[in-house]
PDB file of C-alpha atoms in Angstrom:
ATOM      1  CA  UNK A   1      25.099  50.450 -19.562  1.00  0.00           C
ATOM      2  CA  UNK A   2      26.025  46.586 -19.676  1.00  0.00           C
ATOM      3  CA  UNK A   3      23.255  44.245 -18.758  1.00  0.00           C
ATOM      4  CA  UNK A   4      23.114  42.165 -15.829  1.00  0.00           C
ATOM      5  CA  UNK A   5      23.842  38.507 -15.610  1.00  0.00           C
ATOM      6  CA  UNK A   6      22.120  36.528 -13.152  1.00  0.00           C
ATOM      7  CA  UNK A   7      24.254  33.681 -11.706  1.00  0.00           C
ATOM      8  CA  UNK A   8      22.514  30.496 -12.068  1.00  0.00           C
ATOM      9  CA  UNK A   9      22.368  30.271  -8.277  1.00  0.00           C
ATOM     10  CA  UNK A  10      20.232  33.655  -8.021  1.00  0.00           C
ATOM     11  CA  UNK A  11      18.387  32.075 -11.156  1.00  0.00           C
ATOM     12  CA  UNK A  12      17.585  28.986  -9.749  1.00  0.00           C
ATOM     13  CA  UNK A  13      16.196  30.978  -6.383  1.00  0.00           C
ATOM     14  CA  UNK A  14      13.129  32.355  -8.542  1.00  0.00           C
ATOM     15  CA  UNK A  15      12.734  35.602  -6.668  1.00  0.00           C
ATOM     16  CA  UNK A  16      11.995  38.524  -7.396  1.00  0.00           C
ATOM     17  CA  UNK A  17      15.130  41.245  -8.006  1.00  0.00           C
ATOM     18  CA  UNK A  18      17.289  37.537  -8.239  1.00  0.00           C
ATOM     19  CA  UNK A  19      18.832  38.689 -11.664  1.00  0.00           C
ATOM     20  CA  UNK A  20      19.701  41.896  -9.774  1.00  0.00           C
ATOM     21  CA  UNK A  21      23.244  43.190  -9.025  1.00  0.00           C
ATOM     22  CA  UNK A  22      24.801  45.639  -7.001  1.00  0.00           C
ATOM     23  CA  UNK A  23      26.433  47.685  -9.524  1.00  0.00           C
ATOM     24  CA  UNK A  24      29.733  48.265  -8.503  1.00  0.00           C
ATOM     25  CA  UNK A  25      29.747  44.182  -7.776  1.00  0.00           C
ATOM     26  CA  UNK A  26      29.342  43.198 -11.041  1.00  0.00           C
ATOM     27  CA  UNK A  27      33.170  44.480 -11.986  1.00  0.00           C
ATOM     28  CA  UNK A  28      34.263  41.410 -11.006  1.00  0.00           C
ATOM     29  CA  UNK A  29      31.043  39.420 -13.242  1.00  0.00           C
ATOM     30  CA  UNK A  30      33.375  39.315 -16.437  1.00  0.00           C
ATOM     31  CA  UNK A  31      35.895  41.416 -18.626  1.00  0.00           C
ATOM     32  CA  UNK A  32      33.179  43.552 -20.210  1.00  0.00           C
ATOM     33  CA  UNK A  33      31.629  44.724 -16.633  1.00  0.00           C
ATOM     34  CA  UNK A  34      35.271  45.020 -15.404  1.00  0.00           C
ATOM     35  CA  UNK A  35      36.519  47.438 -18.325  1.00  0.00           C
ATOM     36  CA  UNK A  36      32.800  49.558 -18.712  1.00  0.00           C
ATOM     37  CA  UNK A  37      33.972  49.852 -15.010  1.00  0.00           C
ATOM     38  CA  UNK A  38      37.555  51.236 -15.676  1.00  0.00           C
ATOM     39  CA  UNK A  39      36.026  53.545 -18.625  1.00  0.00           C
ATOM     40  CA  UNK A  40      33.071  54.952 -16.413  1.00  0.00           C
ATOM     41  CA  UNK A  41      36.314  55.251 -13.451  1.00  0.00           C
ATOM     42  CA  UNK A  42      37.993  57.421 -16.330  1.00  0.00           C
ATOM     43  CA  UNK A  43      35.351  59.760 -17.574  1.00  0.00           C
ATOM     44  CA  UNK A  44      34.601  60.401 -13.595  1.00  0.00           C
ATOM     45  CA  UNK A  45      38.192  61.669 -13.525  1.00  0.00           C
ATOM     46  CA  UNK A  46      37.991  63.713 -16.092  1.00  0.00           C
ATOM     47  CA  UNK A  47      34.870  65.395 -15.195  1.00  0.00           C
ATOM     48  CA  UNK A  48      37.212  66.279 -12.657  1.00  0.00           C
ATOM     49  CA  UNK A  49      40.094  67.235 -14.587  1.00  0.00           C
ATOM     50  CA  UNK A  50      38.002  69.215 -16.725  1.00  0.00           C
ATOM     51  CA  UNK A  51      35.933  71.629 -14.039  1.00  0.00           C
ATOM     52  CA  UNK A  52      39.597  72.936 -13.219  1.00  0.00           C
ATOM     53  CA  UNK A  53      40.606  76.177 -14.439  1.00  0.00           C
ATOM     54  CA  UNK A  54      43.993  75.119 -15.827  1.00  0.00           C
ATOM     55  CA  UNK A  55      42.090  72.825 -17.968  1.00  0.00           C
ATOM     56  CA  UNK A  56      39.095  74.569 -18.959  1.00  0.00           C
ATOM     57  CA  UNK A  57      40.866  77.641 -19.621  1.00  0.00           C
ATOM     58  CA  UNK A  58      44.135  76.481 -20.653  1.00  0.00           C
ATOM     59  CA  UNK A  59      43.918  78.481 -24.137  1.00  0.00           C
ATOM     60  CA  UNK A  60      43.284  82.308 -22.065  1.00  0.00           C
ATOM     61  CA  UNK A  61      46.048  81.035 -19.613  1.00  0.00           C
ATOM     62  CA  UNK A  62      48.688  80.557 -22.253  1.00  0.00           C
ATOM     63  CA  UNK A  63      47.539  83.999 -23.888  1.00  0.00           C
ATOM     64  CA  UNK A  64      48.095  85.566 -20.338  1.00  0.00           C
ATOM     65  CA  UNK A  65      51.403  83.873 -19.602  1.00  0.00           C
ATOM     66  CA  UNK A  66      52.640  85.313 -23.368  1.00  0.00           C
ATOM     67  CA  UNK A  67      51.374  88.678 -22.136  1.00  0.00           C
ATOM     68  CA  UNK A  68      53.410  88.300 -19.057  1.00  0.00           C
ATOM     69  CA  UNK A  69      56.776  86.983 -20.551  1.00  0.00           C
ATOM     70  CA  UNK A  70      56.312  89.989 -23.207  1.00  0.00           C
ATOM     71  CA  UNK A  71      55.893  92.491 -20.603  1.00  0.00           C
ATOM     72  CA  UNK A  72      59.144  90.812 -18.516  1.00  0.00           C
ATOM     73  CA  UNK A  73      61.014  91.153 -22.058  1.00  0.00           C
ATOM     74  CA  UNK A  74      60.115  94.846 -22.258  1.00  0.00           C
ATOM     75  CA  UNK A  75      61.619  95.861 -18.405  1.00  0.00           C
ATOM     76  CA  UNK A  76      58.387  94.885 -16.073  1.00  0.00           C
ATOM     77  CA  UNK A  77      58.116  97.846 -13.750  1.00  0.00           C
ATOM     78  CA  UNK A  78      60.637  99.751 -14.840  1.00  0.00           C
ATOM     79  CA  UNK A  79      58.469 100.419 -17.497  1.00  0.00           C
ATOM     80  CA  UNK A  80      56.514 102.075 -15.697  1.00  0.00           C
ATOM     81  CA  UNK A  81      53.919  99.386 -17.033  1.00  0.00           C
ATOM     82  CA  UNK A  82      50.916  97.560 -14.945  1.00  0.00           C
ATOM     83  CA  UNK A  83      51.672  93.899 -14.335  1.00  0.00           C
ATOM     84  CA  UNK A  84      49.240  92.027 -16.749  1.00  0.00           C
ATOM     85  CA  UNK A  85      46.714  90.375 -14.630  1.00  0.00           C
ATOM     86  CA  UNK A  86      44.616  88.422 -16.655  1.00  0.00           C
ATOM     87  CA  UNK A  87      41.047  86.637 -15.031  1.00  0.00           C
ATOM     88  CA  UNK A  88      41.929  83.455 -15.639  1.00  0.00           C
ATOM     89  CA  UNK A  89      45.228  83.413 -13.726  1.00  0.00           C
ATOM     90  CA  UNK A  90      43.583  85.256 -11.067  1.00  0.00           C
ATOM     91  CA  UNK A  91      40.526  83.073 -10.612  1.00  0.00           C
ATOM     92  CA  UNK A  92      43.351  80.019 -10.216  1.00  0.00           C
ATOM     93  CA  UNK A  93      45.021  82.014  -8.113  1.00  0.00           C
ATOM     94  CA  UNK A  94      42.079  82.322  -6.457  1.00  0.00           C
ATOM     95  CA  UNK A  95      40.900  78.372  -6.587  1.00  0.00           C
ATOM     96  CA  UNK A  96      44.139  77.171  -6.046  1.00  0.00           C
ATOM     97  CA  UNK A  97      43.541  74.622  -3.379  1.00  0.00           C
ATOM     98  CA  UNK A  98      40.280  73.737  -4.897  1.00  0.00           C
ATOM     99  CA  UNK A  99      42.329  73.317  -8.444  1.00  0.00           C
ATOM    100  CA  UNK A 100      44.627  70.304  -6.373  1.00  0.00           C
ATOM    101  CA  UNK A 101      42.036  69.093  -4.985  1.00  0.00           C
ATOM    102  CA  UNK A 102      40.110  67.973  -8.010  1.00  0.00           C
ATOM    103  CA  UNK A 103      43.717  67.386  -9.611  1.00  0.00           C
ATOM    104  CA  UNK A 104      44.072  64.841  -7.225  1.00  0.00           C
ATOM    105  CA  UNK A 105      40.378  63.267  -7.467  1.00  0.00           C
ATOM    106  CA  UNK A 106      41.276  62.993 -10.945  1.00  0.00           C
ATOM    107  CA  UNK A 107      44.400  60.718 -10.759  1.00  0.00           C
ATOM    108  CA  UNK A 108      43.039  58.884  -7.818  1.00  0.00           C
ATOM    109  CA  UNK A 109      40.011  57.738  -9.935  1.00  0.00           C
ATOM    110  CA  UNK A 110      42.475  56.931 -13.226  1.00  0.00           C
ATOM    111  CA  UNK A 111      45.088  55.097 -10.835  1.00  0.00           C
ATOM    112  CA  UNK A 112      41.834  52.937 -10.041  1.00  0.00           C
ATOM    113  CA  UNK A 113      40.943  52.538 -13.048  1.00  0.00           C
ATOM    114  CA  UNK A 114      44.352  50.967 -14.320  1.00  0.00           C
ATOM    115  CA  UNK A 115      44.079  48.647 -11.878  1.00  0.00           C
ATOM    116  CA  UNK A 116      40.519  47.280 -12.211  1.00  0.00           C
ATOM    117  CA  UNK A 117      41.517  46.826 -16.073  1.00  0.00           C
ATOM    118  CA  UNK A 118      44.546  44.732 -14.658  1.00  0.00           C
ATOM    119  CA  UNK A 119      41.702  42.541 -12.956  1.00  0.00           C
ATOM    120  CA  UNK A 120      42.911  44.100  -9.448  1.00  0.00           C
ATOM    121  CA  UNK A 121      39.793  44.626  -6.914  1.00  0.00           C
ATOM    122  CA  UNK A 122      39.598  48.260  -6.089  1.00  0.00           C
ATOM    123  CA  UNK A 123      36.743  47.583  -3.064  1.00  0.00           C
ATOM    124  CA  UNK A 124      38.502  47.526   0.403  1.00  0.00           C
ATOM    125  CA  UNK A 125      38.230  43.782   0.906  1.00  0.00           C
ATOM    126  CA  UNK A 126      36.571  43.277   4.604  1.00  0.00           C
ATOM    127  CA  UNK A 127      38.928  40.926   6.706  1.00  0.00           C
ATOM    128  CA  UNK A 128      35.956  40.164   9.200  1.00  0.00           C
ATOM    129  CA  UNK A 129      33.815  38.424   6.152  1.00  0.00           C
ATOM    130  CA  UNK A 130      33.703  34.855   6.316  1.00  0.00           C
ATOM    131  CA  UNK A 131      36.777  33.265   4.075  1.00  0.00           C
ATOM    132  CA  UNK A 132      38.209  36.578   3.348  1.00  0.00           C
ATOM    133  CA  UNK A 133      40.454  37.435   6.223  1.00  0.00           C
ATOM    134  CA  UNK A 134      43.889  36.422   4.202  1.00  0.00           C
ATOM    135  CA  UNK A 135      43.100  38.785   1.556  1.00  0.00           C
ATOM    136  CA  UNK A 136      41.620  41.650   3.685  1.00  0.00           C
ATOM    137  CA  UNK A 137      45.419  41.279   5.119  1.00  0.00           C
ATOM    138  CA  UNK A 138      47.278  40.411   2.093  1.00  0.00           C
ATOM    139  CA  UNK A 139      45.306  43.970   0.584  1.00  0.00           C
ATOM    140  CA  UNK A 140      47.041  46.353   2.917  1.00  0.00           C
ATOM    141  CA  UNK A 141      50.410  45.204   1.174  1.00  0.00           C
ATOM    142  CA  UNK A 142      49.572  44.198  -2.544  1.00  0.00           C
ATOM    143  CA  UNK A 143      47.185  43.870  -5.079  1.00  0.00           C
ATOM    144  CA  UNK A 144      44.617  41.157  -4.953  1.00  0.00           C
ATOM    145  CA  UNK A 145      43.211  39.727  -8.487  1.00  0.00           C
ATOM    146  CA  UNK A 146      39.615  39.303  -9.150  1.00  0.00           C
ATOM    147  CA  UNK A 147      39.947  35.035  -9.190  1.00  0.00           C
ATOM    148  CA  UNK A 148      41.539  35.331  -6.264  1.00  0.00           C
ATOM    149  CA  UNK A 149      38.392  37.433  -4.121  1.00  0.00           C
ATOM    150  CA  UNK A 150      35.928  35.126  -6.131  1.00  0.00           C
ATOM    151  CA  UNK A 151      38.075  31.705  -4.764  1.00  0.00           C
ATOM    152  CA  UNK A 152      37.580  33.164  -1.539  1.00  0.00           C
ATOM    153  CA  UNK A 153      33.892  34.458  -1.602  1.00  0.00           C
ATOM    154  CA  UNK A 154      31.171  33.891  -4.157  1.00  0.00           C
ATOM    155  CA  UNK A 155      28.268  35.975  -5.111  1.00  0.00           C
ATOM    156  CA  UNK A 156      24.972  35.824  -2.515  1.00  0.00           C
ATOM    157  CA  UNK A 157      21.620  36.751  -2.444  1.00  0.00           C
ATOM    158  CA  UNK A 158      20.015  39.038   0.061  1.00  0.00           C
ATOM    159  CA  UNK A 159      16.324  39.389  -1.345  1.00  0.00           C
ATOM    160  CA  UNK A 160      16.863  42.320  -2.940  1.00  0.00           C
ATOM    161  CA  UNK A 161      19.970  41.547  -4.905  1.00  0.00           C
ATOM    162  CA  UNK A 162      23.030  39.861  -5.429  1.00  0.00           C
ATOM    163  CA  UNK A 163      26.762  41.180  -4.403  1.00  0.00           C
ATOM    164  CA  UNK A 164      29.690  39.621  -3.072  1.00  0.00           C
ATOM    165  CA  UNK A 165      29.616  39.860   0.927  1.00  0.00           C
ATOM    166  CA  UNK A 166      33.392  40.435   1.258  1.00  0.00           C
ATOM    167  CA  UNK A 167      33.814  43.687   0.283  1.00  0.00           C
ATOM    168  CA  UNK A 168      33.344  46.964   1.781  1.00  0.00           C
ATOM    169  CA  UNK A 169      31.589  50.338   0.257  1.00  0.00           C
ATOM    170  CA  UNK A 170      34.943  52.139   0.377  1.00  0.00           C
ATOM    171  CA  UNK A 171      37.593  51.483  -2.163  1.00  0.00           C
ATOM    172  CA  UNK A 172      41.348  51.066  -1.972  1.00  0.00           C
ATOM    173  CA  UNK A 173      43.176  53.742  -0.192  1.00  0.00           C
ATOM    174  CA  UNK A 174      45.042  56.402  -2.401  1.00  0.00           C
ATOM    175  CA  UNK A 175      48.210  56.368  -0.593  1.00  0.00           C
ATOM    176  CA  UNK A 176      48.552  52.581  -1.009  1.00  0.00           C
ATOM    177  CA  UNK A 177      48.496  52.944  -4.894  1.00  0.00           C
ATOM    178  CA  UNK A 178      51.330  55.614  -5.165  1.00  0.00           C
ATOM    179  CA  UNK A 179      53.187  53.849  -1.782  1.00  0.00           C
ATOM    180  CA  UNK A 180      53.159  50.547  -2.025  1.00  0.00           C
ATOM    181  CA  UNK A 181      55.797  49.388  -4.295  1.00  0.00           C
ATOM    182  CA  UNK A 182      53.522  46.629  -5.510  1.00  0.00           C
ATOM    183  CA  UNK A 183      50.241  48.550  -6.228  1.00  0.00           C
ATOM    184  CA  UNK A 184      52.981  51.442  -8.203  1.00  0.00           C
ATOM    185  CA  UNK A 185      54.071  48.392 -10.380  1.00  0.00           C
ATOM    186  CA  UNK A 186      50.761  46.949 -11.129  1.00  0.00           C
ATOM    187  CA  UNK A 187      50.027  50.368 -12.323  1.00  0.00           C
ATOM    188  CA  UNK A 188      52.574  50.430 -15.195  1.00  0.00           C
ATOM    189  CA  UNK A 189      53.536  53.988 -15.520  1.00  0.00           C
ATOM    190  CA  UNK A 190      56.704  56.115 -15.467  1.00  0.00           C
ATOM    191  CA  UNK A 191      58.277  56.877 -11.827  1.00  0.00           C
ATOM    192  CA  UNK A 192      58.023  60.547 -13.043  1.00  0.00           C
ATOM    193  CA  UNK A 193      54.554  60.422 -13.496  1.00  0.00           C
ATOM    194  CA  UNK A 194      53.621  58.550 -10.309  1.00  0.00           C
ATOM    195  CA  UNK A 195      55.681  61.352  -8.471  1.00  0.00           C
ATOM    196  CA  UNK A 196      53.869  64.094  -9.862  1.00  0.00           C
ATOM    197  CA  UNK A 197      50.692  62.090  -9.052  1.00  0.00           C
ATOM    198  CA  UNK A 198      51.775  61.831  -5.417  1.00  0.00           C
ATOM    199  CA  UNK A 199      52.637  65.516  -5.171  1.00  0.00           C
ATOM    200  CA  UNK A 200      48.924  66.222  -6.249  1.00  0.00           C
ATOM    201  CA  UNK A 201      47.417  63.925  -3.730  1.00  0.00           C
ATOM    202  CA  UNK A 202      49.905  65.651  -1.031  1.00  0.00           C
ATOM    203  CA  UNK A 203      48.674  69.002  -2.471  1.00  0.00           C
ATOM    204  CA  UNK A 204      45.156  68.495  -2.048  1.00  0.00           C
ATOM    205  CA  UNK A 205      45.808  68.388   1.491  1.00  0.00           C
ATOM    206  CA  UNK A 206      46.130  72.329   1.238  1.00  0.00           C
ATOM    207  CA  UNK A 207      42.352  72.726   1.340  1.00  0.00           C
ATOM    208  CA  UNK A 208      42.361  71.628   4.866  1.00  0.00           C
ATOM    209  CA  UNK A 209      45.458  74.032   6.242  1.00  0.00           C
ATOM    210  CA  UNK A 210      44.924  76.664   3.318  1.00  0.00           C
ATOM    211  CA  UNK A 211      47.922  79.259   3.379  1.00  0.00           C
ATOM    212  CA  UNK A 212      50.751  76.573   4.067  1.00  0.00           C
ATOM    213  CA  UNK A 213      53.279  76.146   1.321  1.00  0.00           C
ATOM    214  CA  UNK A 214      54.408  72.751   0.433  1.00  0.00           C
ATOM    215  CA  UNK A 215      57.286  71.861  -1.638  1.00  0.00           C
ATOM    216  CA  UNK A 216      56.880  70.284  -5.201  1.00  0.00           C
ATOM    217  CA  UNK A 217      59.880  70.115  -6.935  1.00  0.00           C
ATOM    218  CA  UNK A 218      58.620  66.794  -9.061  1.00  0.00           C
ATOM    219  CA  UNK A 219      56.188  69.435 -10.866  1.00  0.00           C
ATOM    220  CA  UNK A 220      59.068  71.682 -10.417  1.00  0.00           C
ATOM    221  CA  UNK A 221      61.417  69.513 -12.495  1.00  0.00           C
ATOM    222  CA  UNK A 222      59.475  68.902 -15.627  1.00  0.00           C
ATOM    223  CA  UNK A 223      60.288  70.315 -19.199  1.00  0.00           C
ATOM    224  CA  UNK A 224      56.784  71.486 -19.965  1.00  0.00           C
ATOM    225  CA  UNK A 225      54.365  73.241 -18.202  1.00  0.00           C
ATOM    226  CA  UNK A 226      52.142  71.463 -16.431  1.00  0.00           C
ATOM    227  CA  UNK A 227      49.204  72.256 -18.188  1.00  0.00           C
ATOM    228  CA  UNK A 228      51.159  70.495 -21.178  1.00  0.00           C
ATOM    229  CA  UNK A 229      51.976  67.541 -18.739  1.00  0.00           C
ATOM    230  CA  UNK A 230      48.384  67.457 -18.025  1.00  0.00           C
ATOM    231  CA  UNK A 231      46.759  67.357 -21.639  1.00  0.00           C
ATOM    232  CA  UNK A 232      49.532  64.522 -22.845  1.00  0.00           C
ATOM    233  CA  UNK A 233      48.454  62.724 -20.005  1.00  0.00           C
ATOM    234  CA  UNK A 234      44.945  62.720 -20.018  1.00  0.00           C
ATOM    235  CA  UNK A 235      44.842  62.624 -24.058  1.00  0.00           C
ATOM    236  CA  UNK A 236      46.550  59.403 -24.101  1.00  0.00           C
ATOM    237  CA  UNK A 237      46.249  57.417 -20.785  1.00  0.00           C
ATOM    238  CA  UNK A 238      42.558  58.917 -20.291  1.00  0.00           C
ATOM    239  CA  UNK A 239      40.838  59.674 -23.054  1.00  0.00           C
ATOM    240  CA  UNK A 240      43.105  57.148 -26.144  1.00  0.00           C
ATOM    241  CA  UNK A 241      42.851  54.207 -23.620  1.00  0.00           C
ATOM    242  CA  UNK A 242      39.098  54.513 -22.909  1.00  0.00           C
ATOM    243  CA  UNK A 243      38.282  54.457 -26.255  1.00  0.00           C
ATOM    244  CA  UNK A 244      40.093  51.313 -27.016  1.00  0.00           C
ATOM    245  CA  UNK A 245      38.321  49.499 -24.115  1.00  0.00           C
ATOM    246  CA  UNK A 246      34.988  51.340 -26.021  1.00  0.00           C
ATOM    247  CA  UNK A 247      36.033  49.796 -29.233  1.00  0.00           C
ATOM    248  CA  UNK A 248      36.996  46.520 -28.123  1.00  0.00           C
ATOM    249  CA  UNK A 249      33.631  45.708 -26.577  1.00  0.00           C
ATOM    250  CA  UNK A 250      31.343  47.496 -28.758  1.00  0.00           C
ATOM    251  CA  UNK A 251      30.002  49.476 -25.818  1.00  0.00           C
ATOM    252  CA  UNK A 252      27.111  51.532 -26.106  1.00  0.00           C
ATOM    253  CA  UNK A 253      28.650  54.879 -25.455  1.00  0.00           C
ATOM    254  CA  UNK A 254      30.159  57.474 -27.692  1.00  0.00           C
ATOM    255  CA  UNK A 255      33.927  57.977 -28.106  1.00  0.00           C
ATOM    256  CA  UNK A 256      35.097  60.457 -25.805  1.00  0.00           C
ATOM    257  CA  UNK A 257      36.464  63.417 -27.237  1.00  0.00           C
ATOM    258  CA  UNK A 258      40.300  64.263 -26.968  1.00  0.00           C
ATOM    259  CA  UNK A 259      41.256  67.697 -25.408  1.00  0.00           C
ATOM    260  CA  UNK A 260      42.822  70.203 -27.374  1.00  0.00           C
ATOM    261  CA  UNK A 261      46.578  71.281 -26.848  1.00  0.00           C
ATOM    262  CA  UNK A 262      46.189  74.551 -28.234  1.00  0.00           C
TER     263      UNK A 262
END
């Protein structure tokens, strides 16, 4: 974990807990809170990404779907042949709308990420906080830059510790990053991959209205499966980039291991 860095207003105060942060405040402190930030963003999201069966069990699932396609090959039924069920097809069969759901964490917490590494502010920025109506405004539409929340609002004390009193305990909204053209830019990633993202996030959705069927022909569309689309993904824009960011500041945490494509 980073240290702390008391302001030399908090400093000069003398109190106790004055060299005391909020922690998701200090993100905007200086590059190396802001990236430990984006790395401890990306191993949330694949905590995620990893407690889903198409993940986790991606080696039995490809041994099942071979069984399948060699028991299509041989006639199927006419066979006079069970259909293959394997338990790990079943069980995401089963955990389907749980599967999206943690799919869609996943990206959301990545997406975030990628932007606090671009020195966006991923706290909702309160409009009602003195000095920071503009930007609470300006957020809804675009993304607004670290020097930009800190011209408008500075760190403050409140006896117990120090955080910056314009923003919020929620963080930027999910649809905005994938809707708004100007968050999707500032995320700097393929328009194929921020569909596929968006048809997770409207996926997840199932868990509420379980049974409905909803349309994905993004997913549909790609040349791999998506287990392959997942493990490129997460190998590279994950796992790769986190490491750098590790590397770069000499942080105190292990290099996280890449997933296997096997």
């Amino acid at each position: 974990m980073p240290p702390h860095l008391p302001t030399p207003e908090a400093r000069a105060q003398g109190l106790p807990g004055s060299d005391v942060y909020r922690y998701s405040h200090l993100l905007y402190i200086d590059e190396l809170h802001r990236d430990h930030g984006a790395v401890s963003l990306n191993v949330e999201a694949l905590h995620a990404f990893k407690d889903t069966i198409l993940i986790a069990r991606n080696a039995e699932l490809k041994s099942e779907q071979s069984k399948k396609s060699d028991w299509l090959a041989k006639g199927g039924f006419e066979t006079g042949r069970d259909y293959p069920w394997g338990p790990a097809s079943v069980k995401r069969m089963e955990y389907i709308n749980y599967e999206h759901l943690k799919i869609a964490c996943g990206f959301e917490l990545h997406l975030k990420a990628r932007l606090l590494a671009r020195d966006v502010v991923i706290h909702e920025i309160d409009a009602k906080a003195p000095g920071c109506k503009d930007l609470g405004l300006k957020q809804v539409h675009r993304p607004v830059k670290r020097a930009e929340l800190l011209r408008a609002t500075n760190y403050m004390f409140d006896g117990k510790s120090n955080y910056l009193p314009g923003l919020k305990n929620g963080s930027l909204r999910f649809s905005w990053l994938i809707e708004k053209p100007e968050y999707a830019s500032a995320l700097e990633l393929e328009a194929e991959v921020l569909a596929v993202i968006d048809e997770f996030r409207e996926l997840r959705n199932q868990i509420h209205f379980p049974g409905d069927l909803l349309e994905t022909p993004r997913i549909g569309a790609l040349q791999q499966t998506i287990e392959e689309f997942l493990t490129k993904f997460l190998n590279s824009e994950v796992i790769d980039w986190s490491n750098s960011l590790i590397q770069a500041h000499k942080m105190n945490r292990r290099p996280i291991e890449r997933l296997s494509d096997a």
